[in-house]
PDB file of N, CA and C in Angstrom:
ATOM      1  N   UNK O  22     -25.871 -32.848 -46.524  1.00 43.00           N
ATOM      2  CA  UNK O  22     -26.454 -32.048 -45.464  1.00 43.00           C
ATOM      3  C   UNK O  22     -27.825 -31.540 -45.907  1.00 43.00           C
ATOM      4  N   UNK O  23     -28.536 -31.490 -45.218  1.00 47.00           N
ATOM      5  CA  UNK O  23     -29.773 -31.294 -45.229  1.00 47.00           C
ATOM      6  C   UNK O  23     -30.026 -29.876 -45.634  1.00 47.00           C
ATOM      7  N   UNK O  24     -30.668 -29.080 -46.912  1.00 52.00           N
ATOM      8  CA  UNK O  24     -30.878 -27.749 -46.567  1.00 52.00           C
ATOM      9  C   UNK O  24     -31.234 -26.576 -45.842  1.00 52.00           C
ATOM     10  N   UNK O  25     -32.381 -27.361 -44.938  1.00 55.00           N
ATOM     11  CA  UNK O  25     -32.419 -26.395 -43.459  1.00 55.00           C
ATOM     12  C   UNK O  25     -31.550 -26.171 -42.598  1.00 55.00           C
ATOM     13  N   UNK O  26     -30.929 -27.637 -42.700  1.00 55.00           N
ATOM     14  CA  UNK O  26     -29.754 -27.383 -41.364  1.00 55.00           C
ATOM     15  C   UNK O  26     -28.875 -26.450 -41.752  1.00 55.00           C
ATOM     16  N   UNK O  27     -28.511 -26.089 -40.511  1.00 53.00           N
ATOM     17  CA  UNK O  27     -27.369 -24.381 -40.621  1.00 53.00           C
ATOM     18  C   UNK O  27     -25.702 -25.215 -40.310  1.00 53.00           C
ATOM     19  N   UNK O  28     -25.165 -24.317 -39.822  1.00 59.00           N
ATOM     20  CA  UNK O  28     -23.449 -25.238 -39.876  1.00 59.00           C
ATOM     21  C   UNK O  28     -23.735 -26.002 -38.624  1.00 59.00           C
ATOM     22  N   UNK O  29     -23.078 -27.209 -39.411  1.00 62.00           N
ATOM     23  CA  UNK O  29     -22.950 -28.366 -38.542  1.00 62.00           C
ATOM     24  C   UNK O  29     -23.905 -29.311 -38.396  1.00 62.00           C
ATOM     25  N   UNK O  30     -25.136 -28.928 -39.199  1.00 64.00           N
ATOM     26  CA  UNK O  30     -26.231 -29.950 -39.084  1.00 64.00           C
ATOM     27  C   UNK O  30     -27.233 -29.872 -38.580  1.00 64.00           C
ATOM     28  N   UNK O  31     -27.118 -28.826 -37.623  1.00 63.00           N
ATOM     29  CA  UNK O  31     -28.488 -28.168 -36.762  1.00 63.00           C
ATOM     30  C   UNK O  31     -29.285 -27.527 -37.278  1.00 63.00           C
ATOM     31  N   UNK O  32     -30.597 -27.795 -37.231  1.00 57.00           N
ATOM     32  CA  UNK O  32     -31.524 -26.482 -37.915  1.00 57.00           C
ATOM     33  C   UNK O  32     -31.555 -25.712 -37.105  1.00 57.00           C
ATOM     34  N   UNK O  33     -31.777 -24.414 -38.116  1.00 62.00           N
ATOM     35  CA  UNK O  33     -31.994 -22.993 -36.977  1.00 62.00           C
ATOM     36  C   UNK O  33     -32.981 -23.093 -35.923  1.00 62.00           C
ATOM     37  N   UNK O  34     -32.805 -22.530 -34.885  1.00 60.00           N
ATOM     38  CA  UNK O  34     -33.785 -22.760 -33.301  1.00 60.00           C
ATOM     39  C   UNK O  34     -35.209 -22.483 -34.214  1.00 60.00           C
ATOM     40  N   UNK O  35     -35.198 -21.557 -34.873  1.00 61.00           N
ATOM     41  CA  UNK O  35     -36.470 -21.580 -35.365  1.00 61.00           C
ATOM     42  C   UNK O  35     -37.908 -22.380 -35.497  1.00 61.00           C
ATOM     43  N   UNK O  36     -36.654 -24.025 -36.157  1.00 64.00           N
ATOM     44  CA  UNK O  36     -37.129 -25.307 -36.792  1.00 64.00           C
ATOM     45  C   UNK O  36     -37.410 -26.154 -36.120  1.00 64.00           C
ATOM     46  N   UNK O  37     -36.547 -26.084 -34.811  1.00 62.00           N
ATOM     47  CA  UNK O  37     -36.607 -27.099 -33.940  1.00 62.00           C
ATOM     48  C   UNK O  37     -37.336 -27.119 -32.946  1.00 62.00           C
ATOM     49  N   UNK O  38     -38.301 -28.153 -32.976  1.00 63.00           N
ATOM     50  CA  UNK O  38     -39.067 -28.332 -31.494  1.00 63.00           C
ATOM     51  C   UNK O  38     -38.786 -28.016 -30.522  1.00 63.00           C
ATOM     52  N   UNK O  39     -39.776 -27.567 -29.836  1.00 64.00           N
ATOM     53  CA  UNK O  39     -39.496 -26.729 -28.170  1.00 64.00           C
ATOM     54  C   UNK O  39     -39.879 -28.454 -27.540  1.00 64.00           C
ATOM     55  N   UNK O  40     -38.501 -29.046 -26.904  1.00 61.00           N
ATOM     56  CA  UNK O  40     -38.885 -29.933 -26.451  1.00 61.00           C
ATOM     57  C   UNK O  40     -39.326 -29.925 -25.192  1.00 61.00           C
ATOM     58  N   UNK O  41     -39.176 -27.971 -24.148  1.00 64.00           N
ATOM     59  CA  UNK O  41     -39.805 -28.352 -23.199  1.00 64.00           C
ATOM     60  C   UNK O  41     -41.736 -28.113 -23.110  1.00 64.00           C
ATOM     61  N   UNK O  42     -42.096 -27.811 -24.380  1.00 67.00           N
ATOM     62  CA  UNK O  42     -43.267 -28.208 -24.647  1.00 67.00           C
ATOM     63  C   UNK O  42     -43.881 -29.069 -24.163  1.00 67.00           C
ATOM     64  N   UNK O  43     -44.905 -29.155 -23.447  1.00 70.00           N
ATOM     65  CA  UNK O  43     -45.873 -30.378 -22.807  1.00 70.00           C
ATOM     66  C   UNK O  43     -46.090 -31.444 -23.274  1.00 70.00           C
ATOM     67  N   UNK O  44     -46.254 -31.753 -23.996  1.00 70.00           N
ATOM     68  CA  UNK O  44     -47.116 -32.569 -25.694  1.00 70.00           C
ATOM     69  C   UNK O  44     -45.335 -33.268 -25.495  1.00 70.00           C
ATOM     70  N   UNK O  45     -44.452 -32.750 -26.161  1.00 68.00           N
ATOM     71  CA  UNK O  45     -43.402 -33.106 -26.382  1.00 68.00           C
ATOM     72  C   UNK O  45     -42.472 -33.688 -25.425  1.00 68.00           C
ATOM     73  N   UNK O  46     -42.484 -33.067 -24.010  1.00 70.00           N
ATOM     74  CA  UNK O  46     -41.944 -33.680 -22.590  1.00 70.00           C
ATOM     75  C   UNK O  46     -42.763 -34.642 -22.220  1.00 70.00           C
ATOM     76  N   UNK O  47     -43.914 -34.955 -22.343  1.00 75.00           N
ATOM     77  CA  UNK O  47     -44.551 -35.944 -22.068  1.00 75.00           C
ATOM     78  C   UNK O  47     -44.244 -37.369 -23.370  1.00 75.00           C
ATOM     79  N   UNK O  48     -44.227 -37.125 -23.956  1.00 78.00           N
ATOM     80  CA  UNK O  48     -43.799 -38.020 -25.092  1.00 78.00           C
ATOM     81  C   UNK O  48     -42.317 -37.997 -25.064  1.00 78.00           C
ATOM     82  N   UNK O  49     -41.577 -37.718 -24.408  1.00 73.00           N
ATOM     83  CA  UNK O  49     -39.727 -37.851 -23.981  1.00 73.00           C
ATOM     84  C   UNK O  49     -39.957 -39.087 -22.867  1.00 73.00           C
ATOM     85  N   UNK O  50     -40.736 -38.593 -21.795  1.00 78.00           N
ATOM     86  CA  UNK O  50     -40.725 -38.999 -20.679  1.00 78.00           C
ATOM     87  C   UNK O  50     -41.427 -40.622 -21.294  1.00 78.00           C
ATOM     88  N   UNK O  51     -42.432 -40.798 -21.949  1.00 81.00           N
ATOM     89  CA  UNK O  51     -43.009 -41.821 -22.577  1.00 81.00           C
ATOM     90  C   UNK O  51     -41.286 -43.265 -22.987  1.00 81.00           C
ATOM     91  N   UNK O  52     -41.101 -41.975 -23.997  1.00 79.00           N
ATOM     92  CA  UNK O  52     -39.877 -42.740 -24.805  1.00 79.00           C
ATOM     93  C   UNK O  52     -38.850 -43.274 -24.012  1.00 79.00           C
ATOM     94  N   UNK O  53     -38.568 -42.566 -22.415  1.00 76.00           N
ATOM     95  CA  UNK O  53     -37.593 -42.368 -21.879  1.00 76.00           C
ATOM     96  C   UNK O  53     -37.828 -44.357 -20.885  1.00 76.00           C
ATOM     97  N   UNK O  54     -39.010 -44.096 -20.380  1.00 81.00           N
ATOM     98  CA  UNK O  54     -39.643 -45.412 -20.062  1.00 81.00           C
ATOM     99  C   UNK O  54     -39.979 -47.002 -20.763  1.00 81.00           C
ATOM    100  N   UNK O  55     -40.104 -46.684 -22.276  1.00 82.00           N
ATOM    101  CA  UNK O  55     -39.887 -47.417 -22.731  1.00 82.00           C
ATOM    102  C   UNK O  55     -38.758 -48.239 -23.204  1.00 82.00           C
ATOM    103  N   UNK O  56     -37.732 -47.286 -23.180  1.00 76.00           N
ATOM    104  CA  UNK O  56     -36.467 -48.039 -23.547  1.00 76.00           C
ATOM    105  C   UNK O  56     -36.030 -47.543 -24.829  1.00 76.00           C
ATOM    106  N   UNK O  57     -36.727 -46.465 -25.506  1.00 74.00           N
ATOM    107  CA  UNK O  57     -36.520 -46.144 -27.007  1.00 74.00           C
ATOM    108  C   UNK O  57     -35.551 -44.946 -27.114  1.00 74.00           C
ATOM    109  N   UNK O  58     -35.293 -44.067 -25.903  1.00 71.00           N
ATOM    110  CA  UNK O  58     -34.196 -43.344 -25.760  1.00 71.00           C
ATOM    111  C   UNK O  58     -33.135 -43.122 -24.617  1.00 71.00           C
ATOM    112  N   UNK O  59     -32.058 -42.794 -24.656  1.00 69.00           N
ATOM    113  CA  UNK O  59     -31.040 -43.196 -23.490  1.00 69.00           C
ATOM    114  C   UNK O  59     -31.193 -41.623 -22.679  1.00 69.00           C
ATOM    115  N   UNK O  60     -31.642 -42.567 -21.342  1.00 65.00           N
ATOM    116  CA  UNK O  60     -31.205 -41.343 -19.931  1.00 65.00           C
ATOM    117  C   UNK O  60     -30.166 -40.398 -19.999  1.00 65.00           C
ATOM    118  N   UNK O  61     -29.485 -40.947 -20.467  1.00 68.00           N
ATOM    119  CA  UNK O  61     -27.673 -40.373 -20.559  1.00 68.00           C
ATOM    120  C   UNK O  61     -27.961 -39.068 -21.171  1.00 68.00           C
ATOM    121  N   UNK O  62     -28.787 -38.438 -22.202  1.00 65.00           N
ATOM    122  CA  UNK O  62     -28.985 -37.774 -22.867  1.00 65.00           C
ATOM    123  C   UNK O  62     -29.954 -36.185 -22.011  1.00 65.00           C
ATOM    124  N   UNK O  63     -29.811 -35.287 -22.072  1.00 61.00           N
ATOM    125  CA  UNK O  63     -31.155 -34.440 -21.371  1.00 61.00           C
ATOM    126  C   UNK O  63     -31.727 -34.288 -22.129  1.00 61.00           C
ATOM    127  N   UNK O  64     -32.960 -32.877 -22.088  1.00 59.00           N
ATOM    128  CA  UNK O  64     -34.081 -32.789 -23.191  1.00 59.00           C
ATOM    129  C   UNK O  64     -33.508 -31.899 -24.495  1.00 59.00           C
ATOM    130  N   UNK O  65     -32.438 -31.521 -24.011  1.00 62.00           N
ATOM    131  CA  UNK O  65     -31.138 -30.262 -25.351  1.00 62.00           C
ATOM    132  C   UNK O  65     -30.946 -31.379 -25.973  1.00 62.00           C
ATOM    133  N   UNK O  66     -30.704 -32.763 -25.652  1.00 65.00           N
ATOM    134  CA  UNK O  66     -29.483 -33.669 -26.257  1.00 65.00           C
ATOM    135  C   UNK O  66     -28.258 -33.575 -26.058  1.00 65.00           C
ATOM    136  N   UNK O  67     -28.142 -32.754 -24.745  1.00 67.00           N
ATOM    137  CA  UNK O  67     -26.748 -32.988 -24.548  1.00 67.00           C
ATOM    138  C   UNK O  67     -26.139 -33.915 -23.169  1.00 67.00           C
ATOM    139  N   UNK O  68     -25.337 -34.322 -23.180  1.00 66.00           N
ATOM    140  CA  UNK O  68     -24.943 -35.658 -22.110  1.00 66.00           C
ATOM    141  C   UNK O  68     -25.075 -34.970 -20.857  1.00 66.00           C
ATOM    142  N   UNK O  69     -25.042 -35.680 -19.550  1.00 66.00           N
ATOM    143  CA  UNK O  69     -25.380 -34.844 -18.311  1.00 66.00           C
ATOM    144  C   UNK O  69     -23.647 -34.365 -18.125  1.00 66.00           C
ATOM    145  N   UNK O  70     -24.652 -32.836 -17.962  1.00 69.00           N
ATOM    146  CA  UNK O  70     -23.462 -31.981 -17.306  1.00 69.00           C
ATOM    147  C   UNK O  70     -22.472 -31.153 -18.512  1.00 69.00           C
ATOM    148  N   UNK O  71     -22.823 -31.335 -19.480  1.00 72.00           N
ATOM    149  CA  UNK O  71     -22.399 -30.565 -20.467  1.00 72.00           C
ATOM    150  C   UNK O  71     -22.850 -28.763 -20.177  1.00 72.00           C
ATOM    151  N   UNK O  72     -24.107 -28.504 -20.309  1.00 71.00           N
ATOM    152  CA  UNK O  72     -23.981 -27.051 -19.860  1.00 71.00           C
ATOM    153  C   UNK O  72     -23.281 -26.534 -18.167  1.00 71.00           C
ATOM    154  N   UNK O  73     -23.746 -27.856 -17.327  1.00 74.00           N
ATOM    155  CA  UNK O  73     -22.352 -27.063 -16.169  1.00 74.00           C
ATOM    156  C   UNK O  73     -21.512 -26.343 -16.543  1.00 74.00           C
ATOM    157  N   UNK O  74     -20.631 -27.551 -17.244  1.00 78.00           N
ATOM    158  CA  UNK O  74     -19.341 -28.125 -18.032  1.00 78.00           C
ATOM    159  C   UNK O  74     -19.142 -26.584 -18.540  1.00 78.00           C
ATOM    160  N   UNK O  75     -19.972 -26.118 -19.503  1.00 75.00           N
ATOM    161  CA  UNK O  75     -19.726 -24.743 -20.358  1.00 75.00           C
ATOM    162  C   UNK O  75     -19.878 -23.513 -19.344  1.00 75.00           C
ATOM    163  N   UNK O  76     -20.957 -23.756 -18.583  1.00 75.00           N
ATOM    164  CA  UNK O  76     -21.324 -22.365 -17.631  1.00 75.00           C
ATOM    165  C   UNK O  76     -19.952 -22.014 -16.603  1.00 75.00           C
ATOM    166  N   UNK O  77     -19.609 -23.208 -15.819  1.00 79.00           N
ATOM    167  CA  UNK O  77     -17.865 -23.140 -15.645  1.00 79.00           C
ATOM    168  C   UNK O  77     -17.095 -22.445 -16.073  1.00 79.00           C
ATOM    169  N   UNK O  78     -16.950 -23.108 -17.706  1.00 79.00           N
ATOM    170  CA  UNK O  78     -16.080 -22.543 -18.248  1.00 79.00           C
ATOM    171  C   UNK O  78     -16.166 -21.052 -18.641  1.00 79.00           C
ATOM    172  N   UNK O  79     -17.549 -20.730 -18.959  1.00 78.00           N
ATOM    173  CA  UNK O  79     -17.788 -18.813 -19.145  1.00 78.00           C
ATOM    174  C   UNK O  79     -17.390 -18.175 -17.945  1.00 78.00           C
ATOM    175  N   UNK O  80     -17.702 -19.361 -16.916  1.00 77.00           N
ATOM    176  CA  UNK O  80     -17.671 -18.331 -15.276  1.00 77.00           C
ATOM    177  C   UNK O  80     -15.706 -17.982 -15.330  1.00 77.00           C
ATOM    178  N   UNK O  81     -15.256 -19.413 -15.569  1.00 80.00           N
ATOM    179  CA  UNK O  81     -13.936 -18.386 -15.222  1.00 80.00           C
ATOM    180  C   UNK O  81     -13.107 -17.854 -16.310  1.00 80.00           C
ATOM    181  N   UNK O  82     -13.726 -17.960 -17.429  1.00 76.00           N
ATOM    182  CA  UNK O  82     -12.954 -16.949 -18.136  1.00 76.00           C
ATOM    183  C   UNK O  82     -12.577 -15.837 -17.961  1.00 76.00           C
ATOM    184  N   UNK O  83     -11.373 -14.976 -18.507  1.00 77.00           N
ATOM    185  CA  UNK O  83     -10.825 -13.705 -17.930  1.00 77.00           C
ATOM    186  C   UNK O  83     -12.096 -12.061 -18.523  1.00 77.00           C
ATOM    187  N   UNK O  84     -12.309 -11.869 -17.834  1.00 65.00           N
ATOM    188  CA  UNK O  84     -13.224 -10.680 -18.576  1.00 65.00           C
ATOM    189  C   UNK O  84     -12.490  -9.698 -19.016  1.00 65.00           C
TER     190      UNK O  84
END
C-alpha cells in the first residue's frame, strides 16, 4: 500500500484531484471520447447510481 493512501487505498481528499476542475473535466471528457476510459464510471469513480443507491439508503434509515 502506498504511504499516502489512508484505509483502503484512497488518499486523503486532500491528495486527490478535484476532478470537477475544468482543466481536469475537460481532459475526462477528452479520455471519455477517445475510448481510454469507460462511461460506466462517473467523475467520483463510482458506477452509475451508486450515490442514489447510498442517498436512499441514508433517506430511509431509522433516525
Amino acid at each position: 500500500m502506498d504511504r499516502a493512501a489512508g484505509p483502503g487505498g484512497v488518499a486523503p481528499r486532500a491528495e486527490r484531484p478535484d476532478l470537477r476542475a475544468p482543466a481536469l473535466l475537460h481532459q475526462r471528457q477528452d479520455d471519455l471520447r477517445a475510448g481510454r476510459v469507460s462511461p460506466l464510471v462517473d467523475l467520483a469513480g463510482e458506477p452509475p447510481g451508486a450515490r442514489r443507491e447510498r442517498f436512499d439508503r441514508v433517506a430511509r434509515a431509522p433516525a
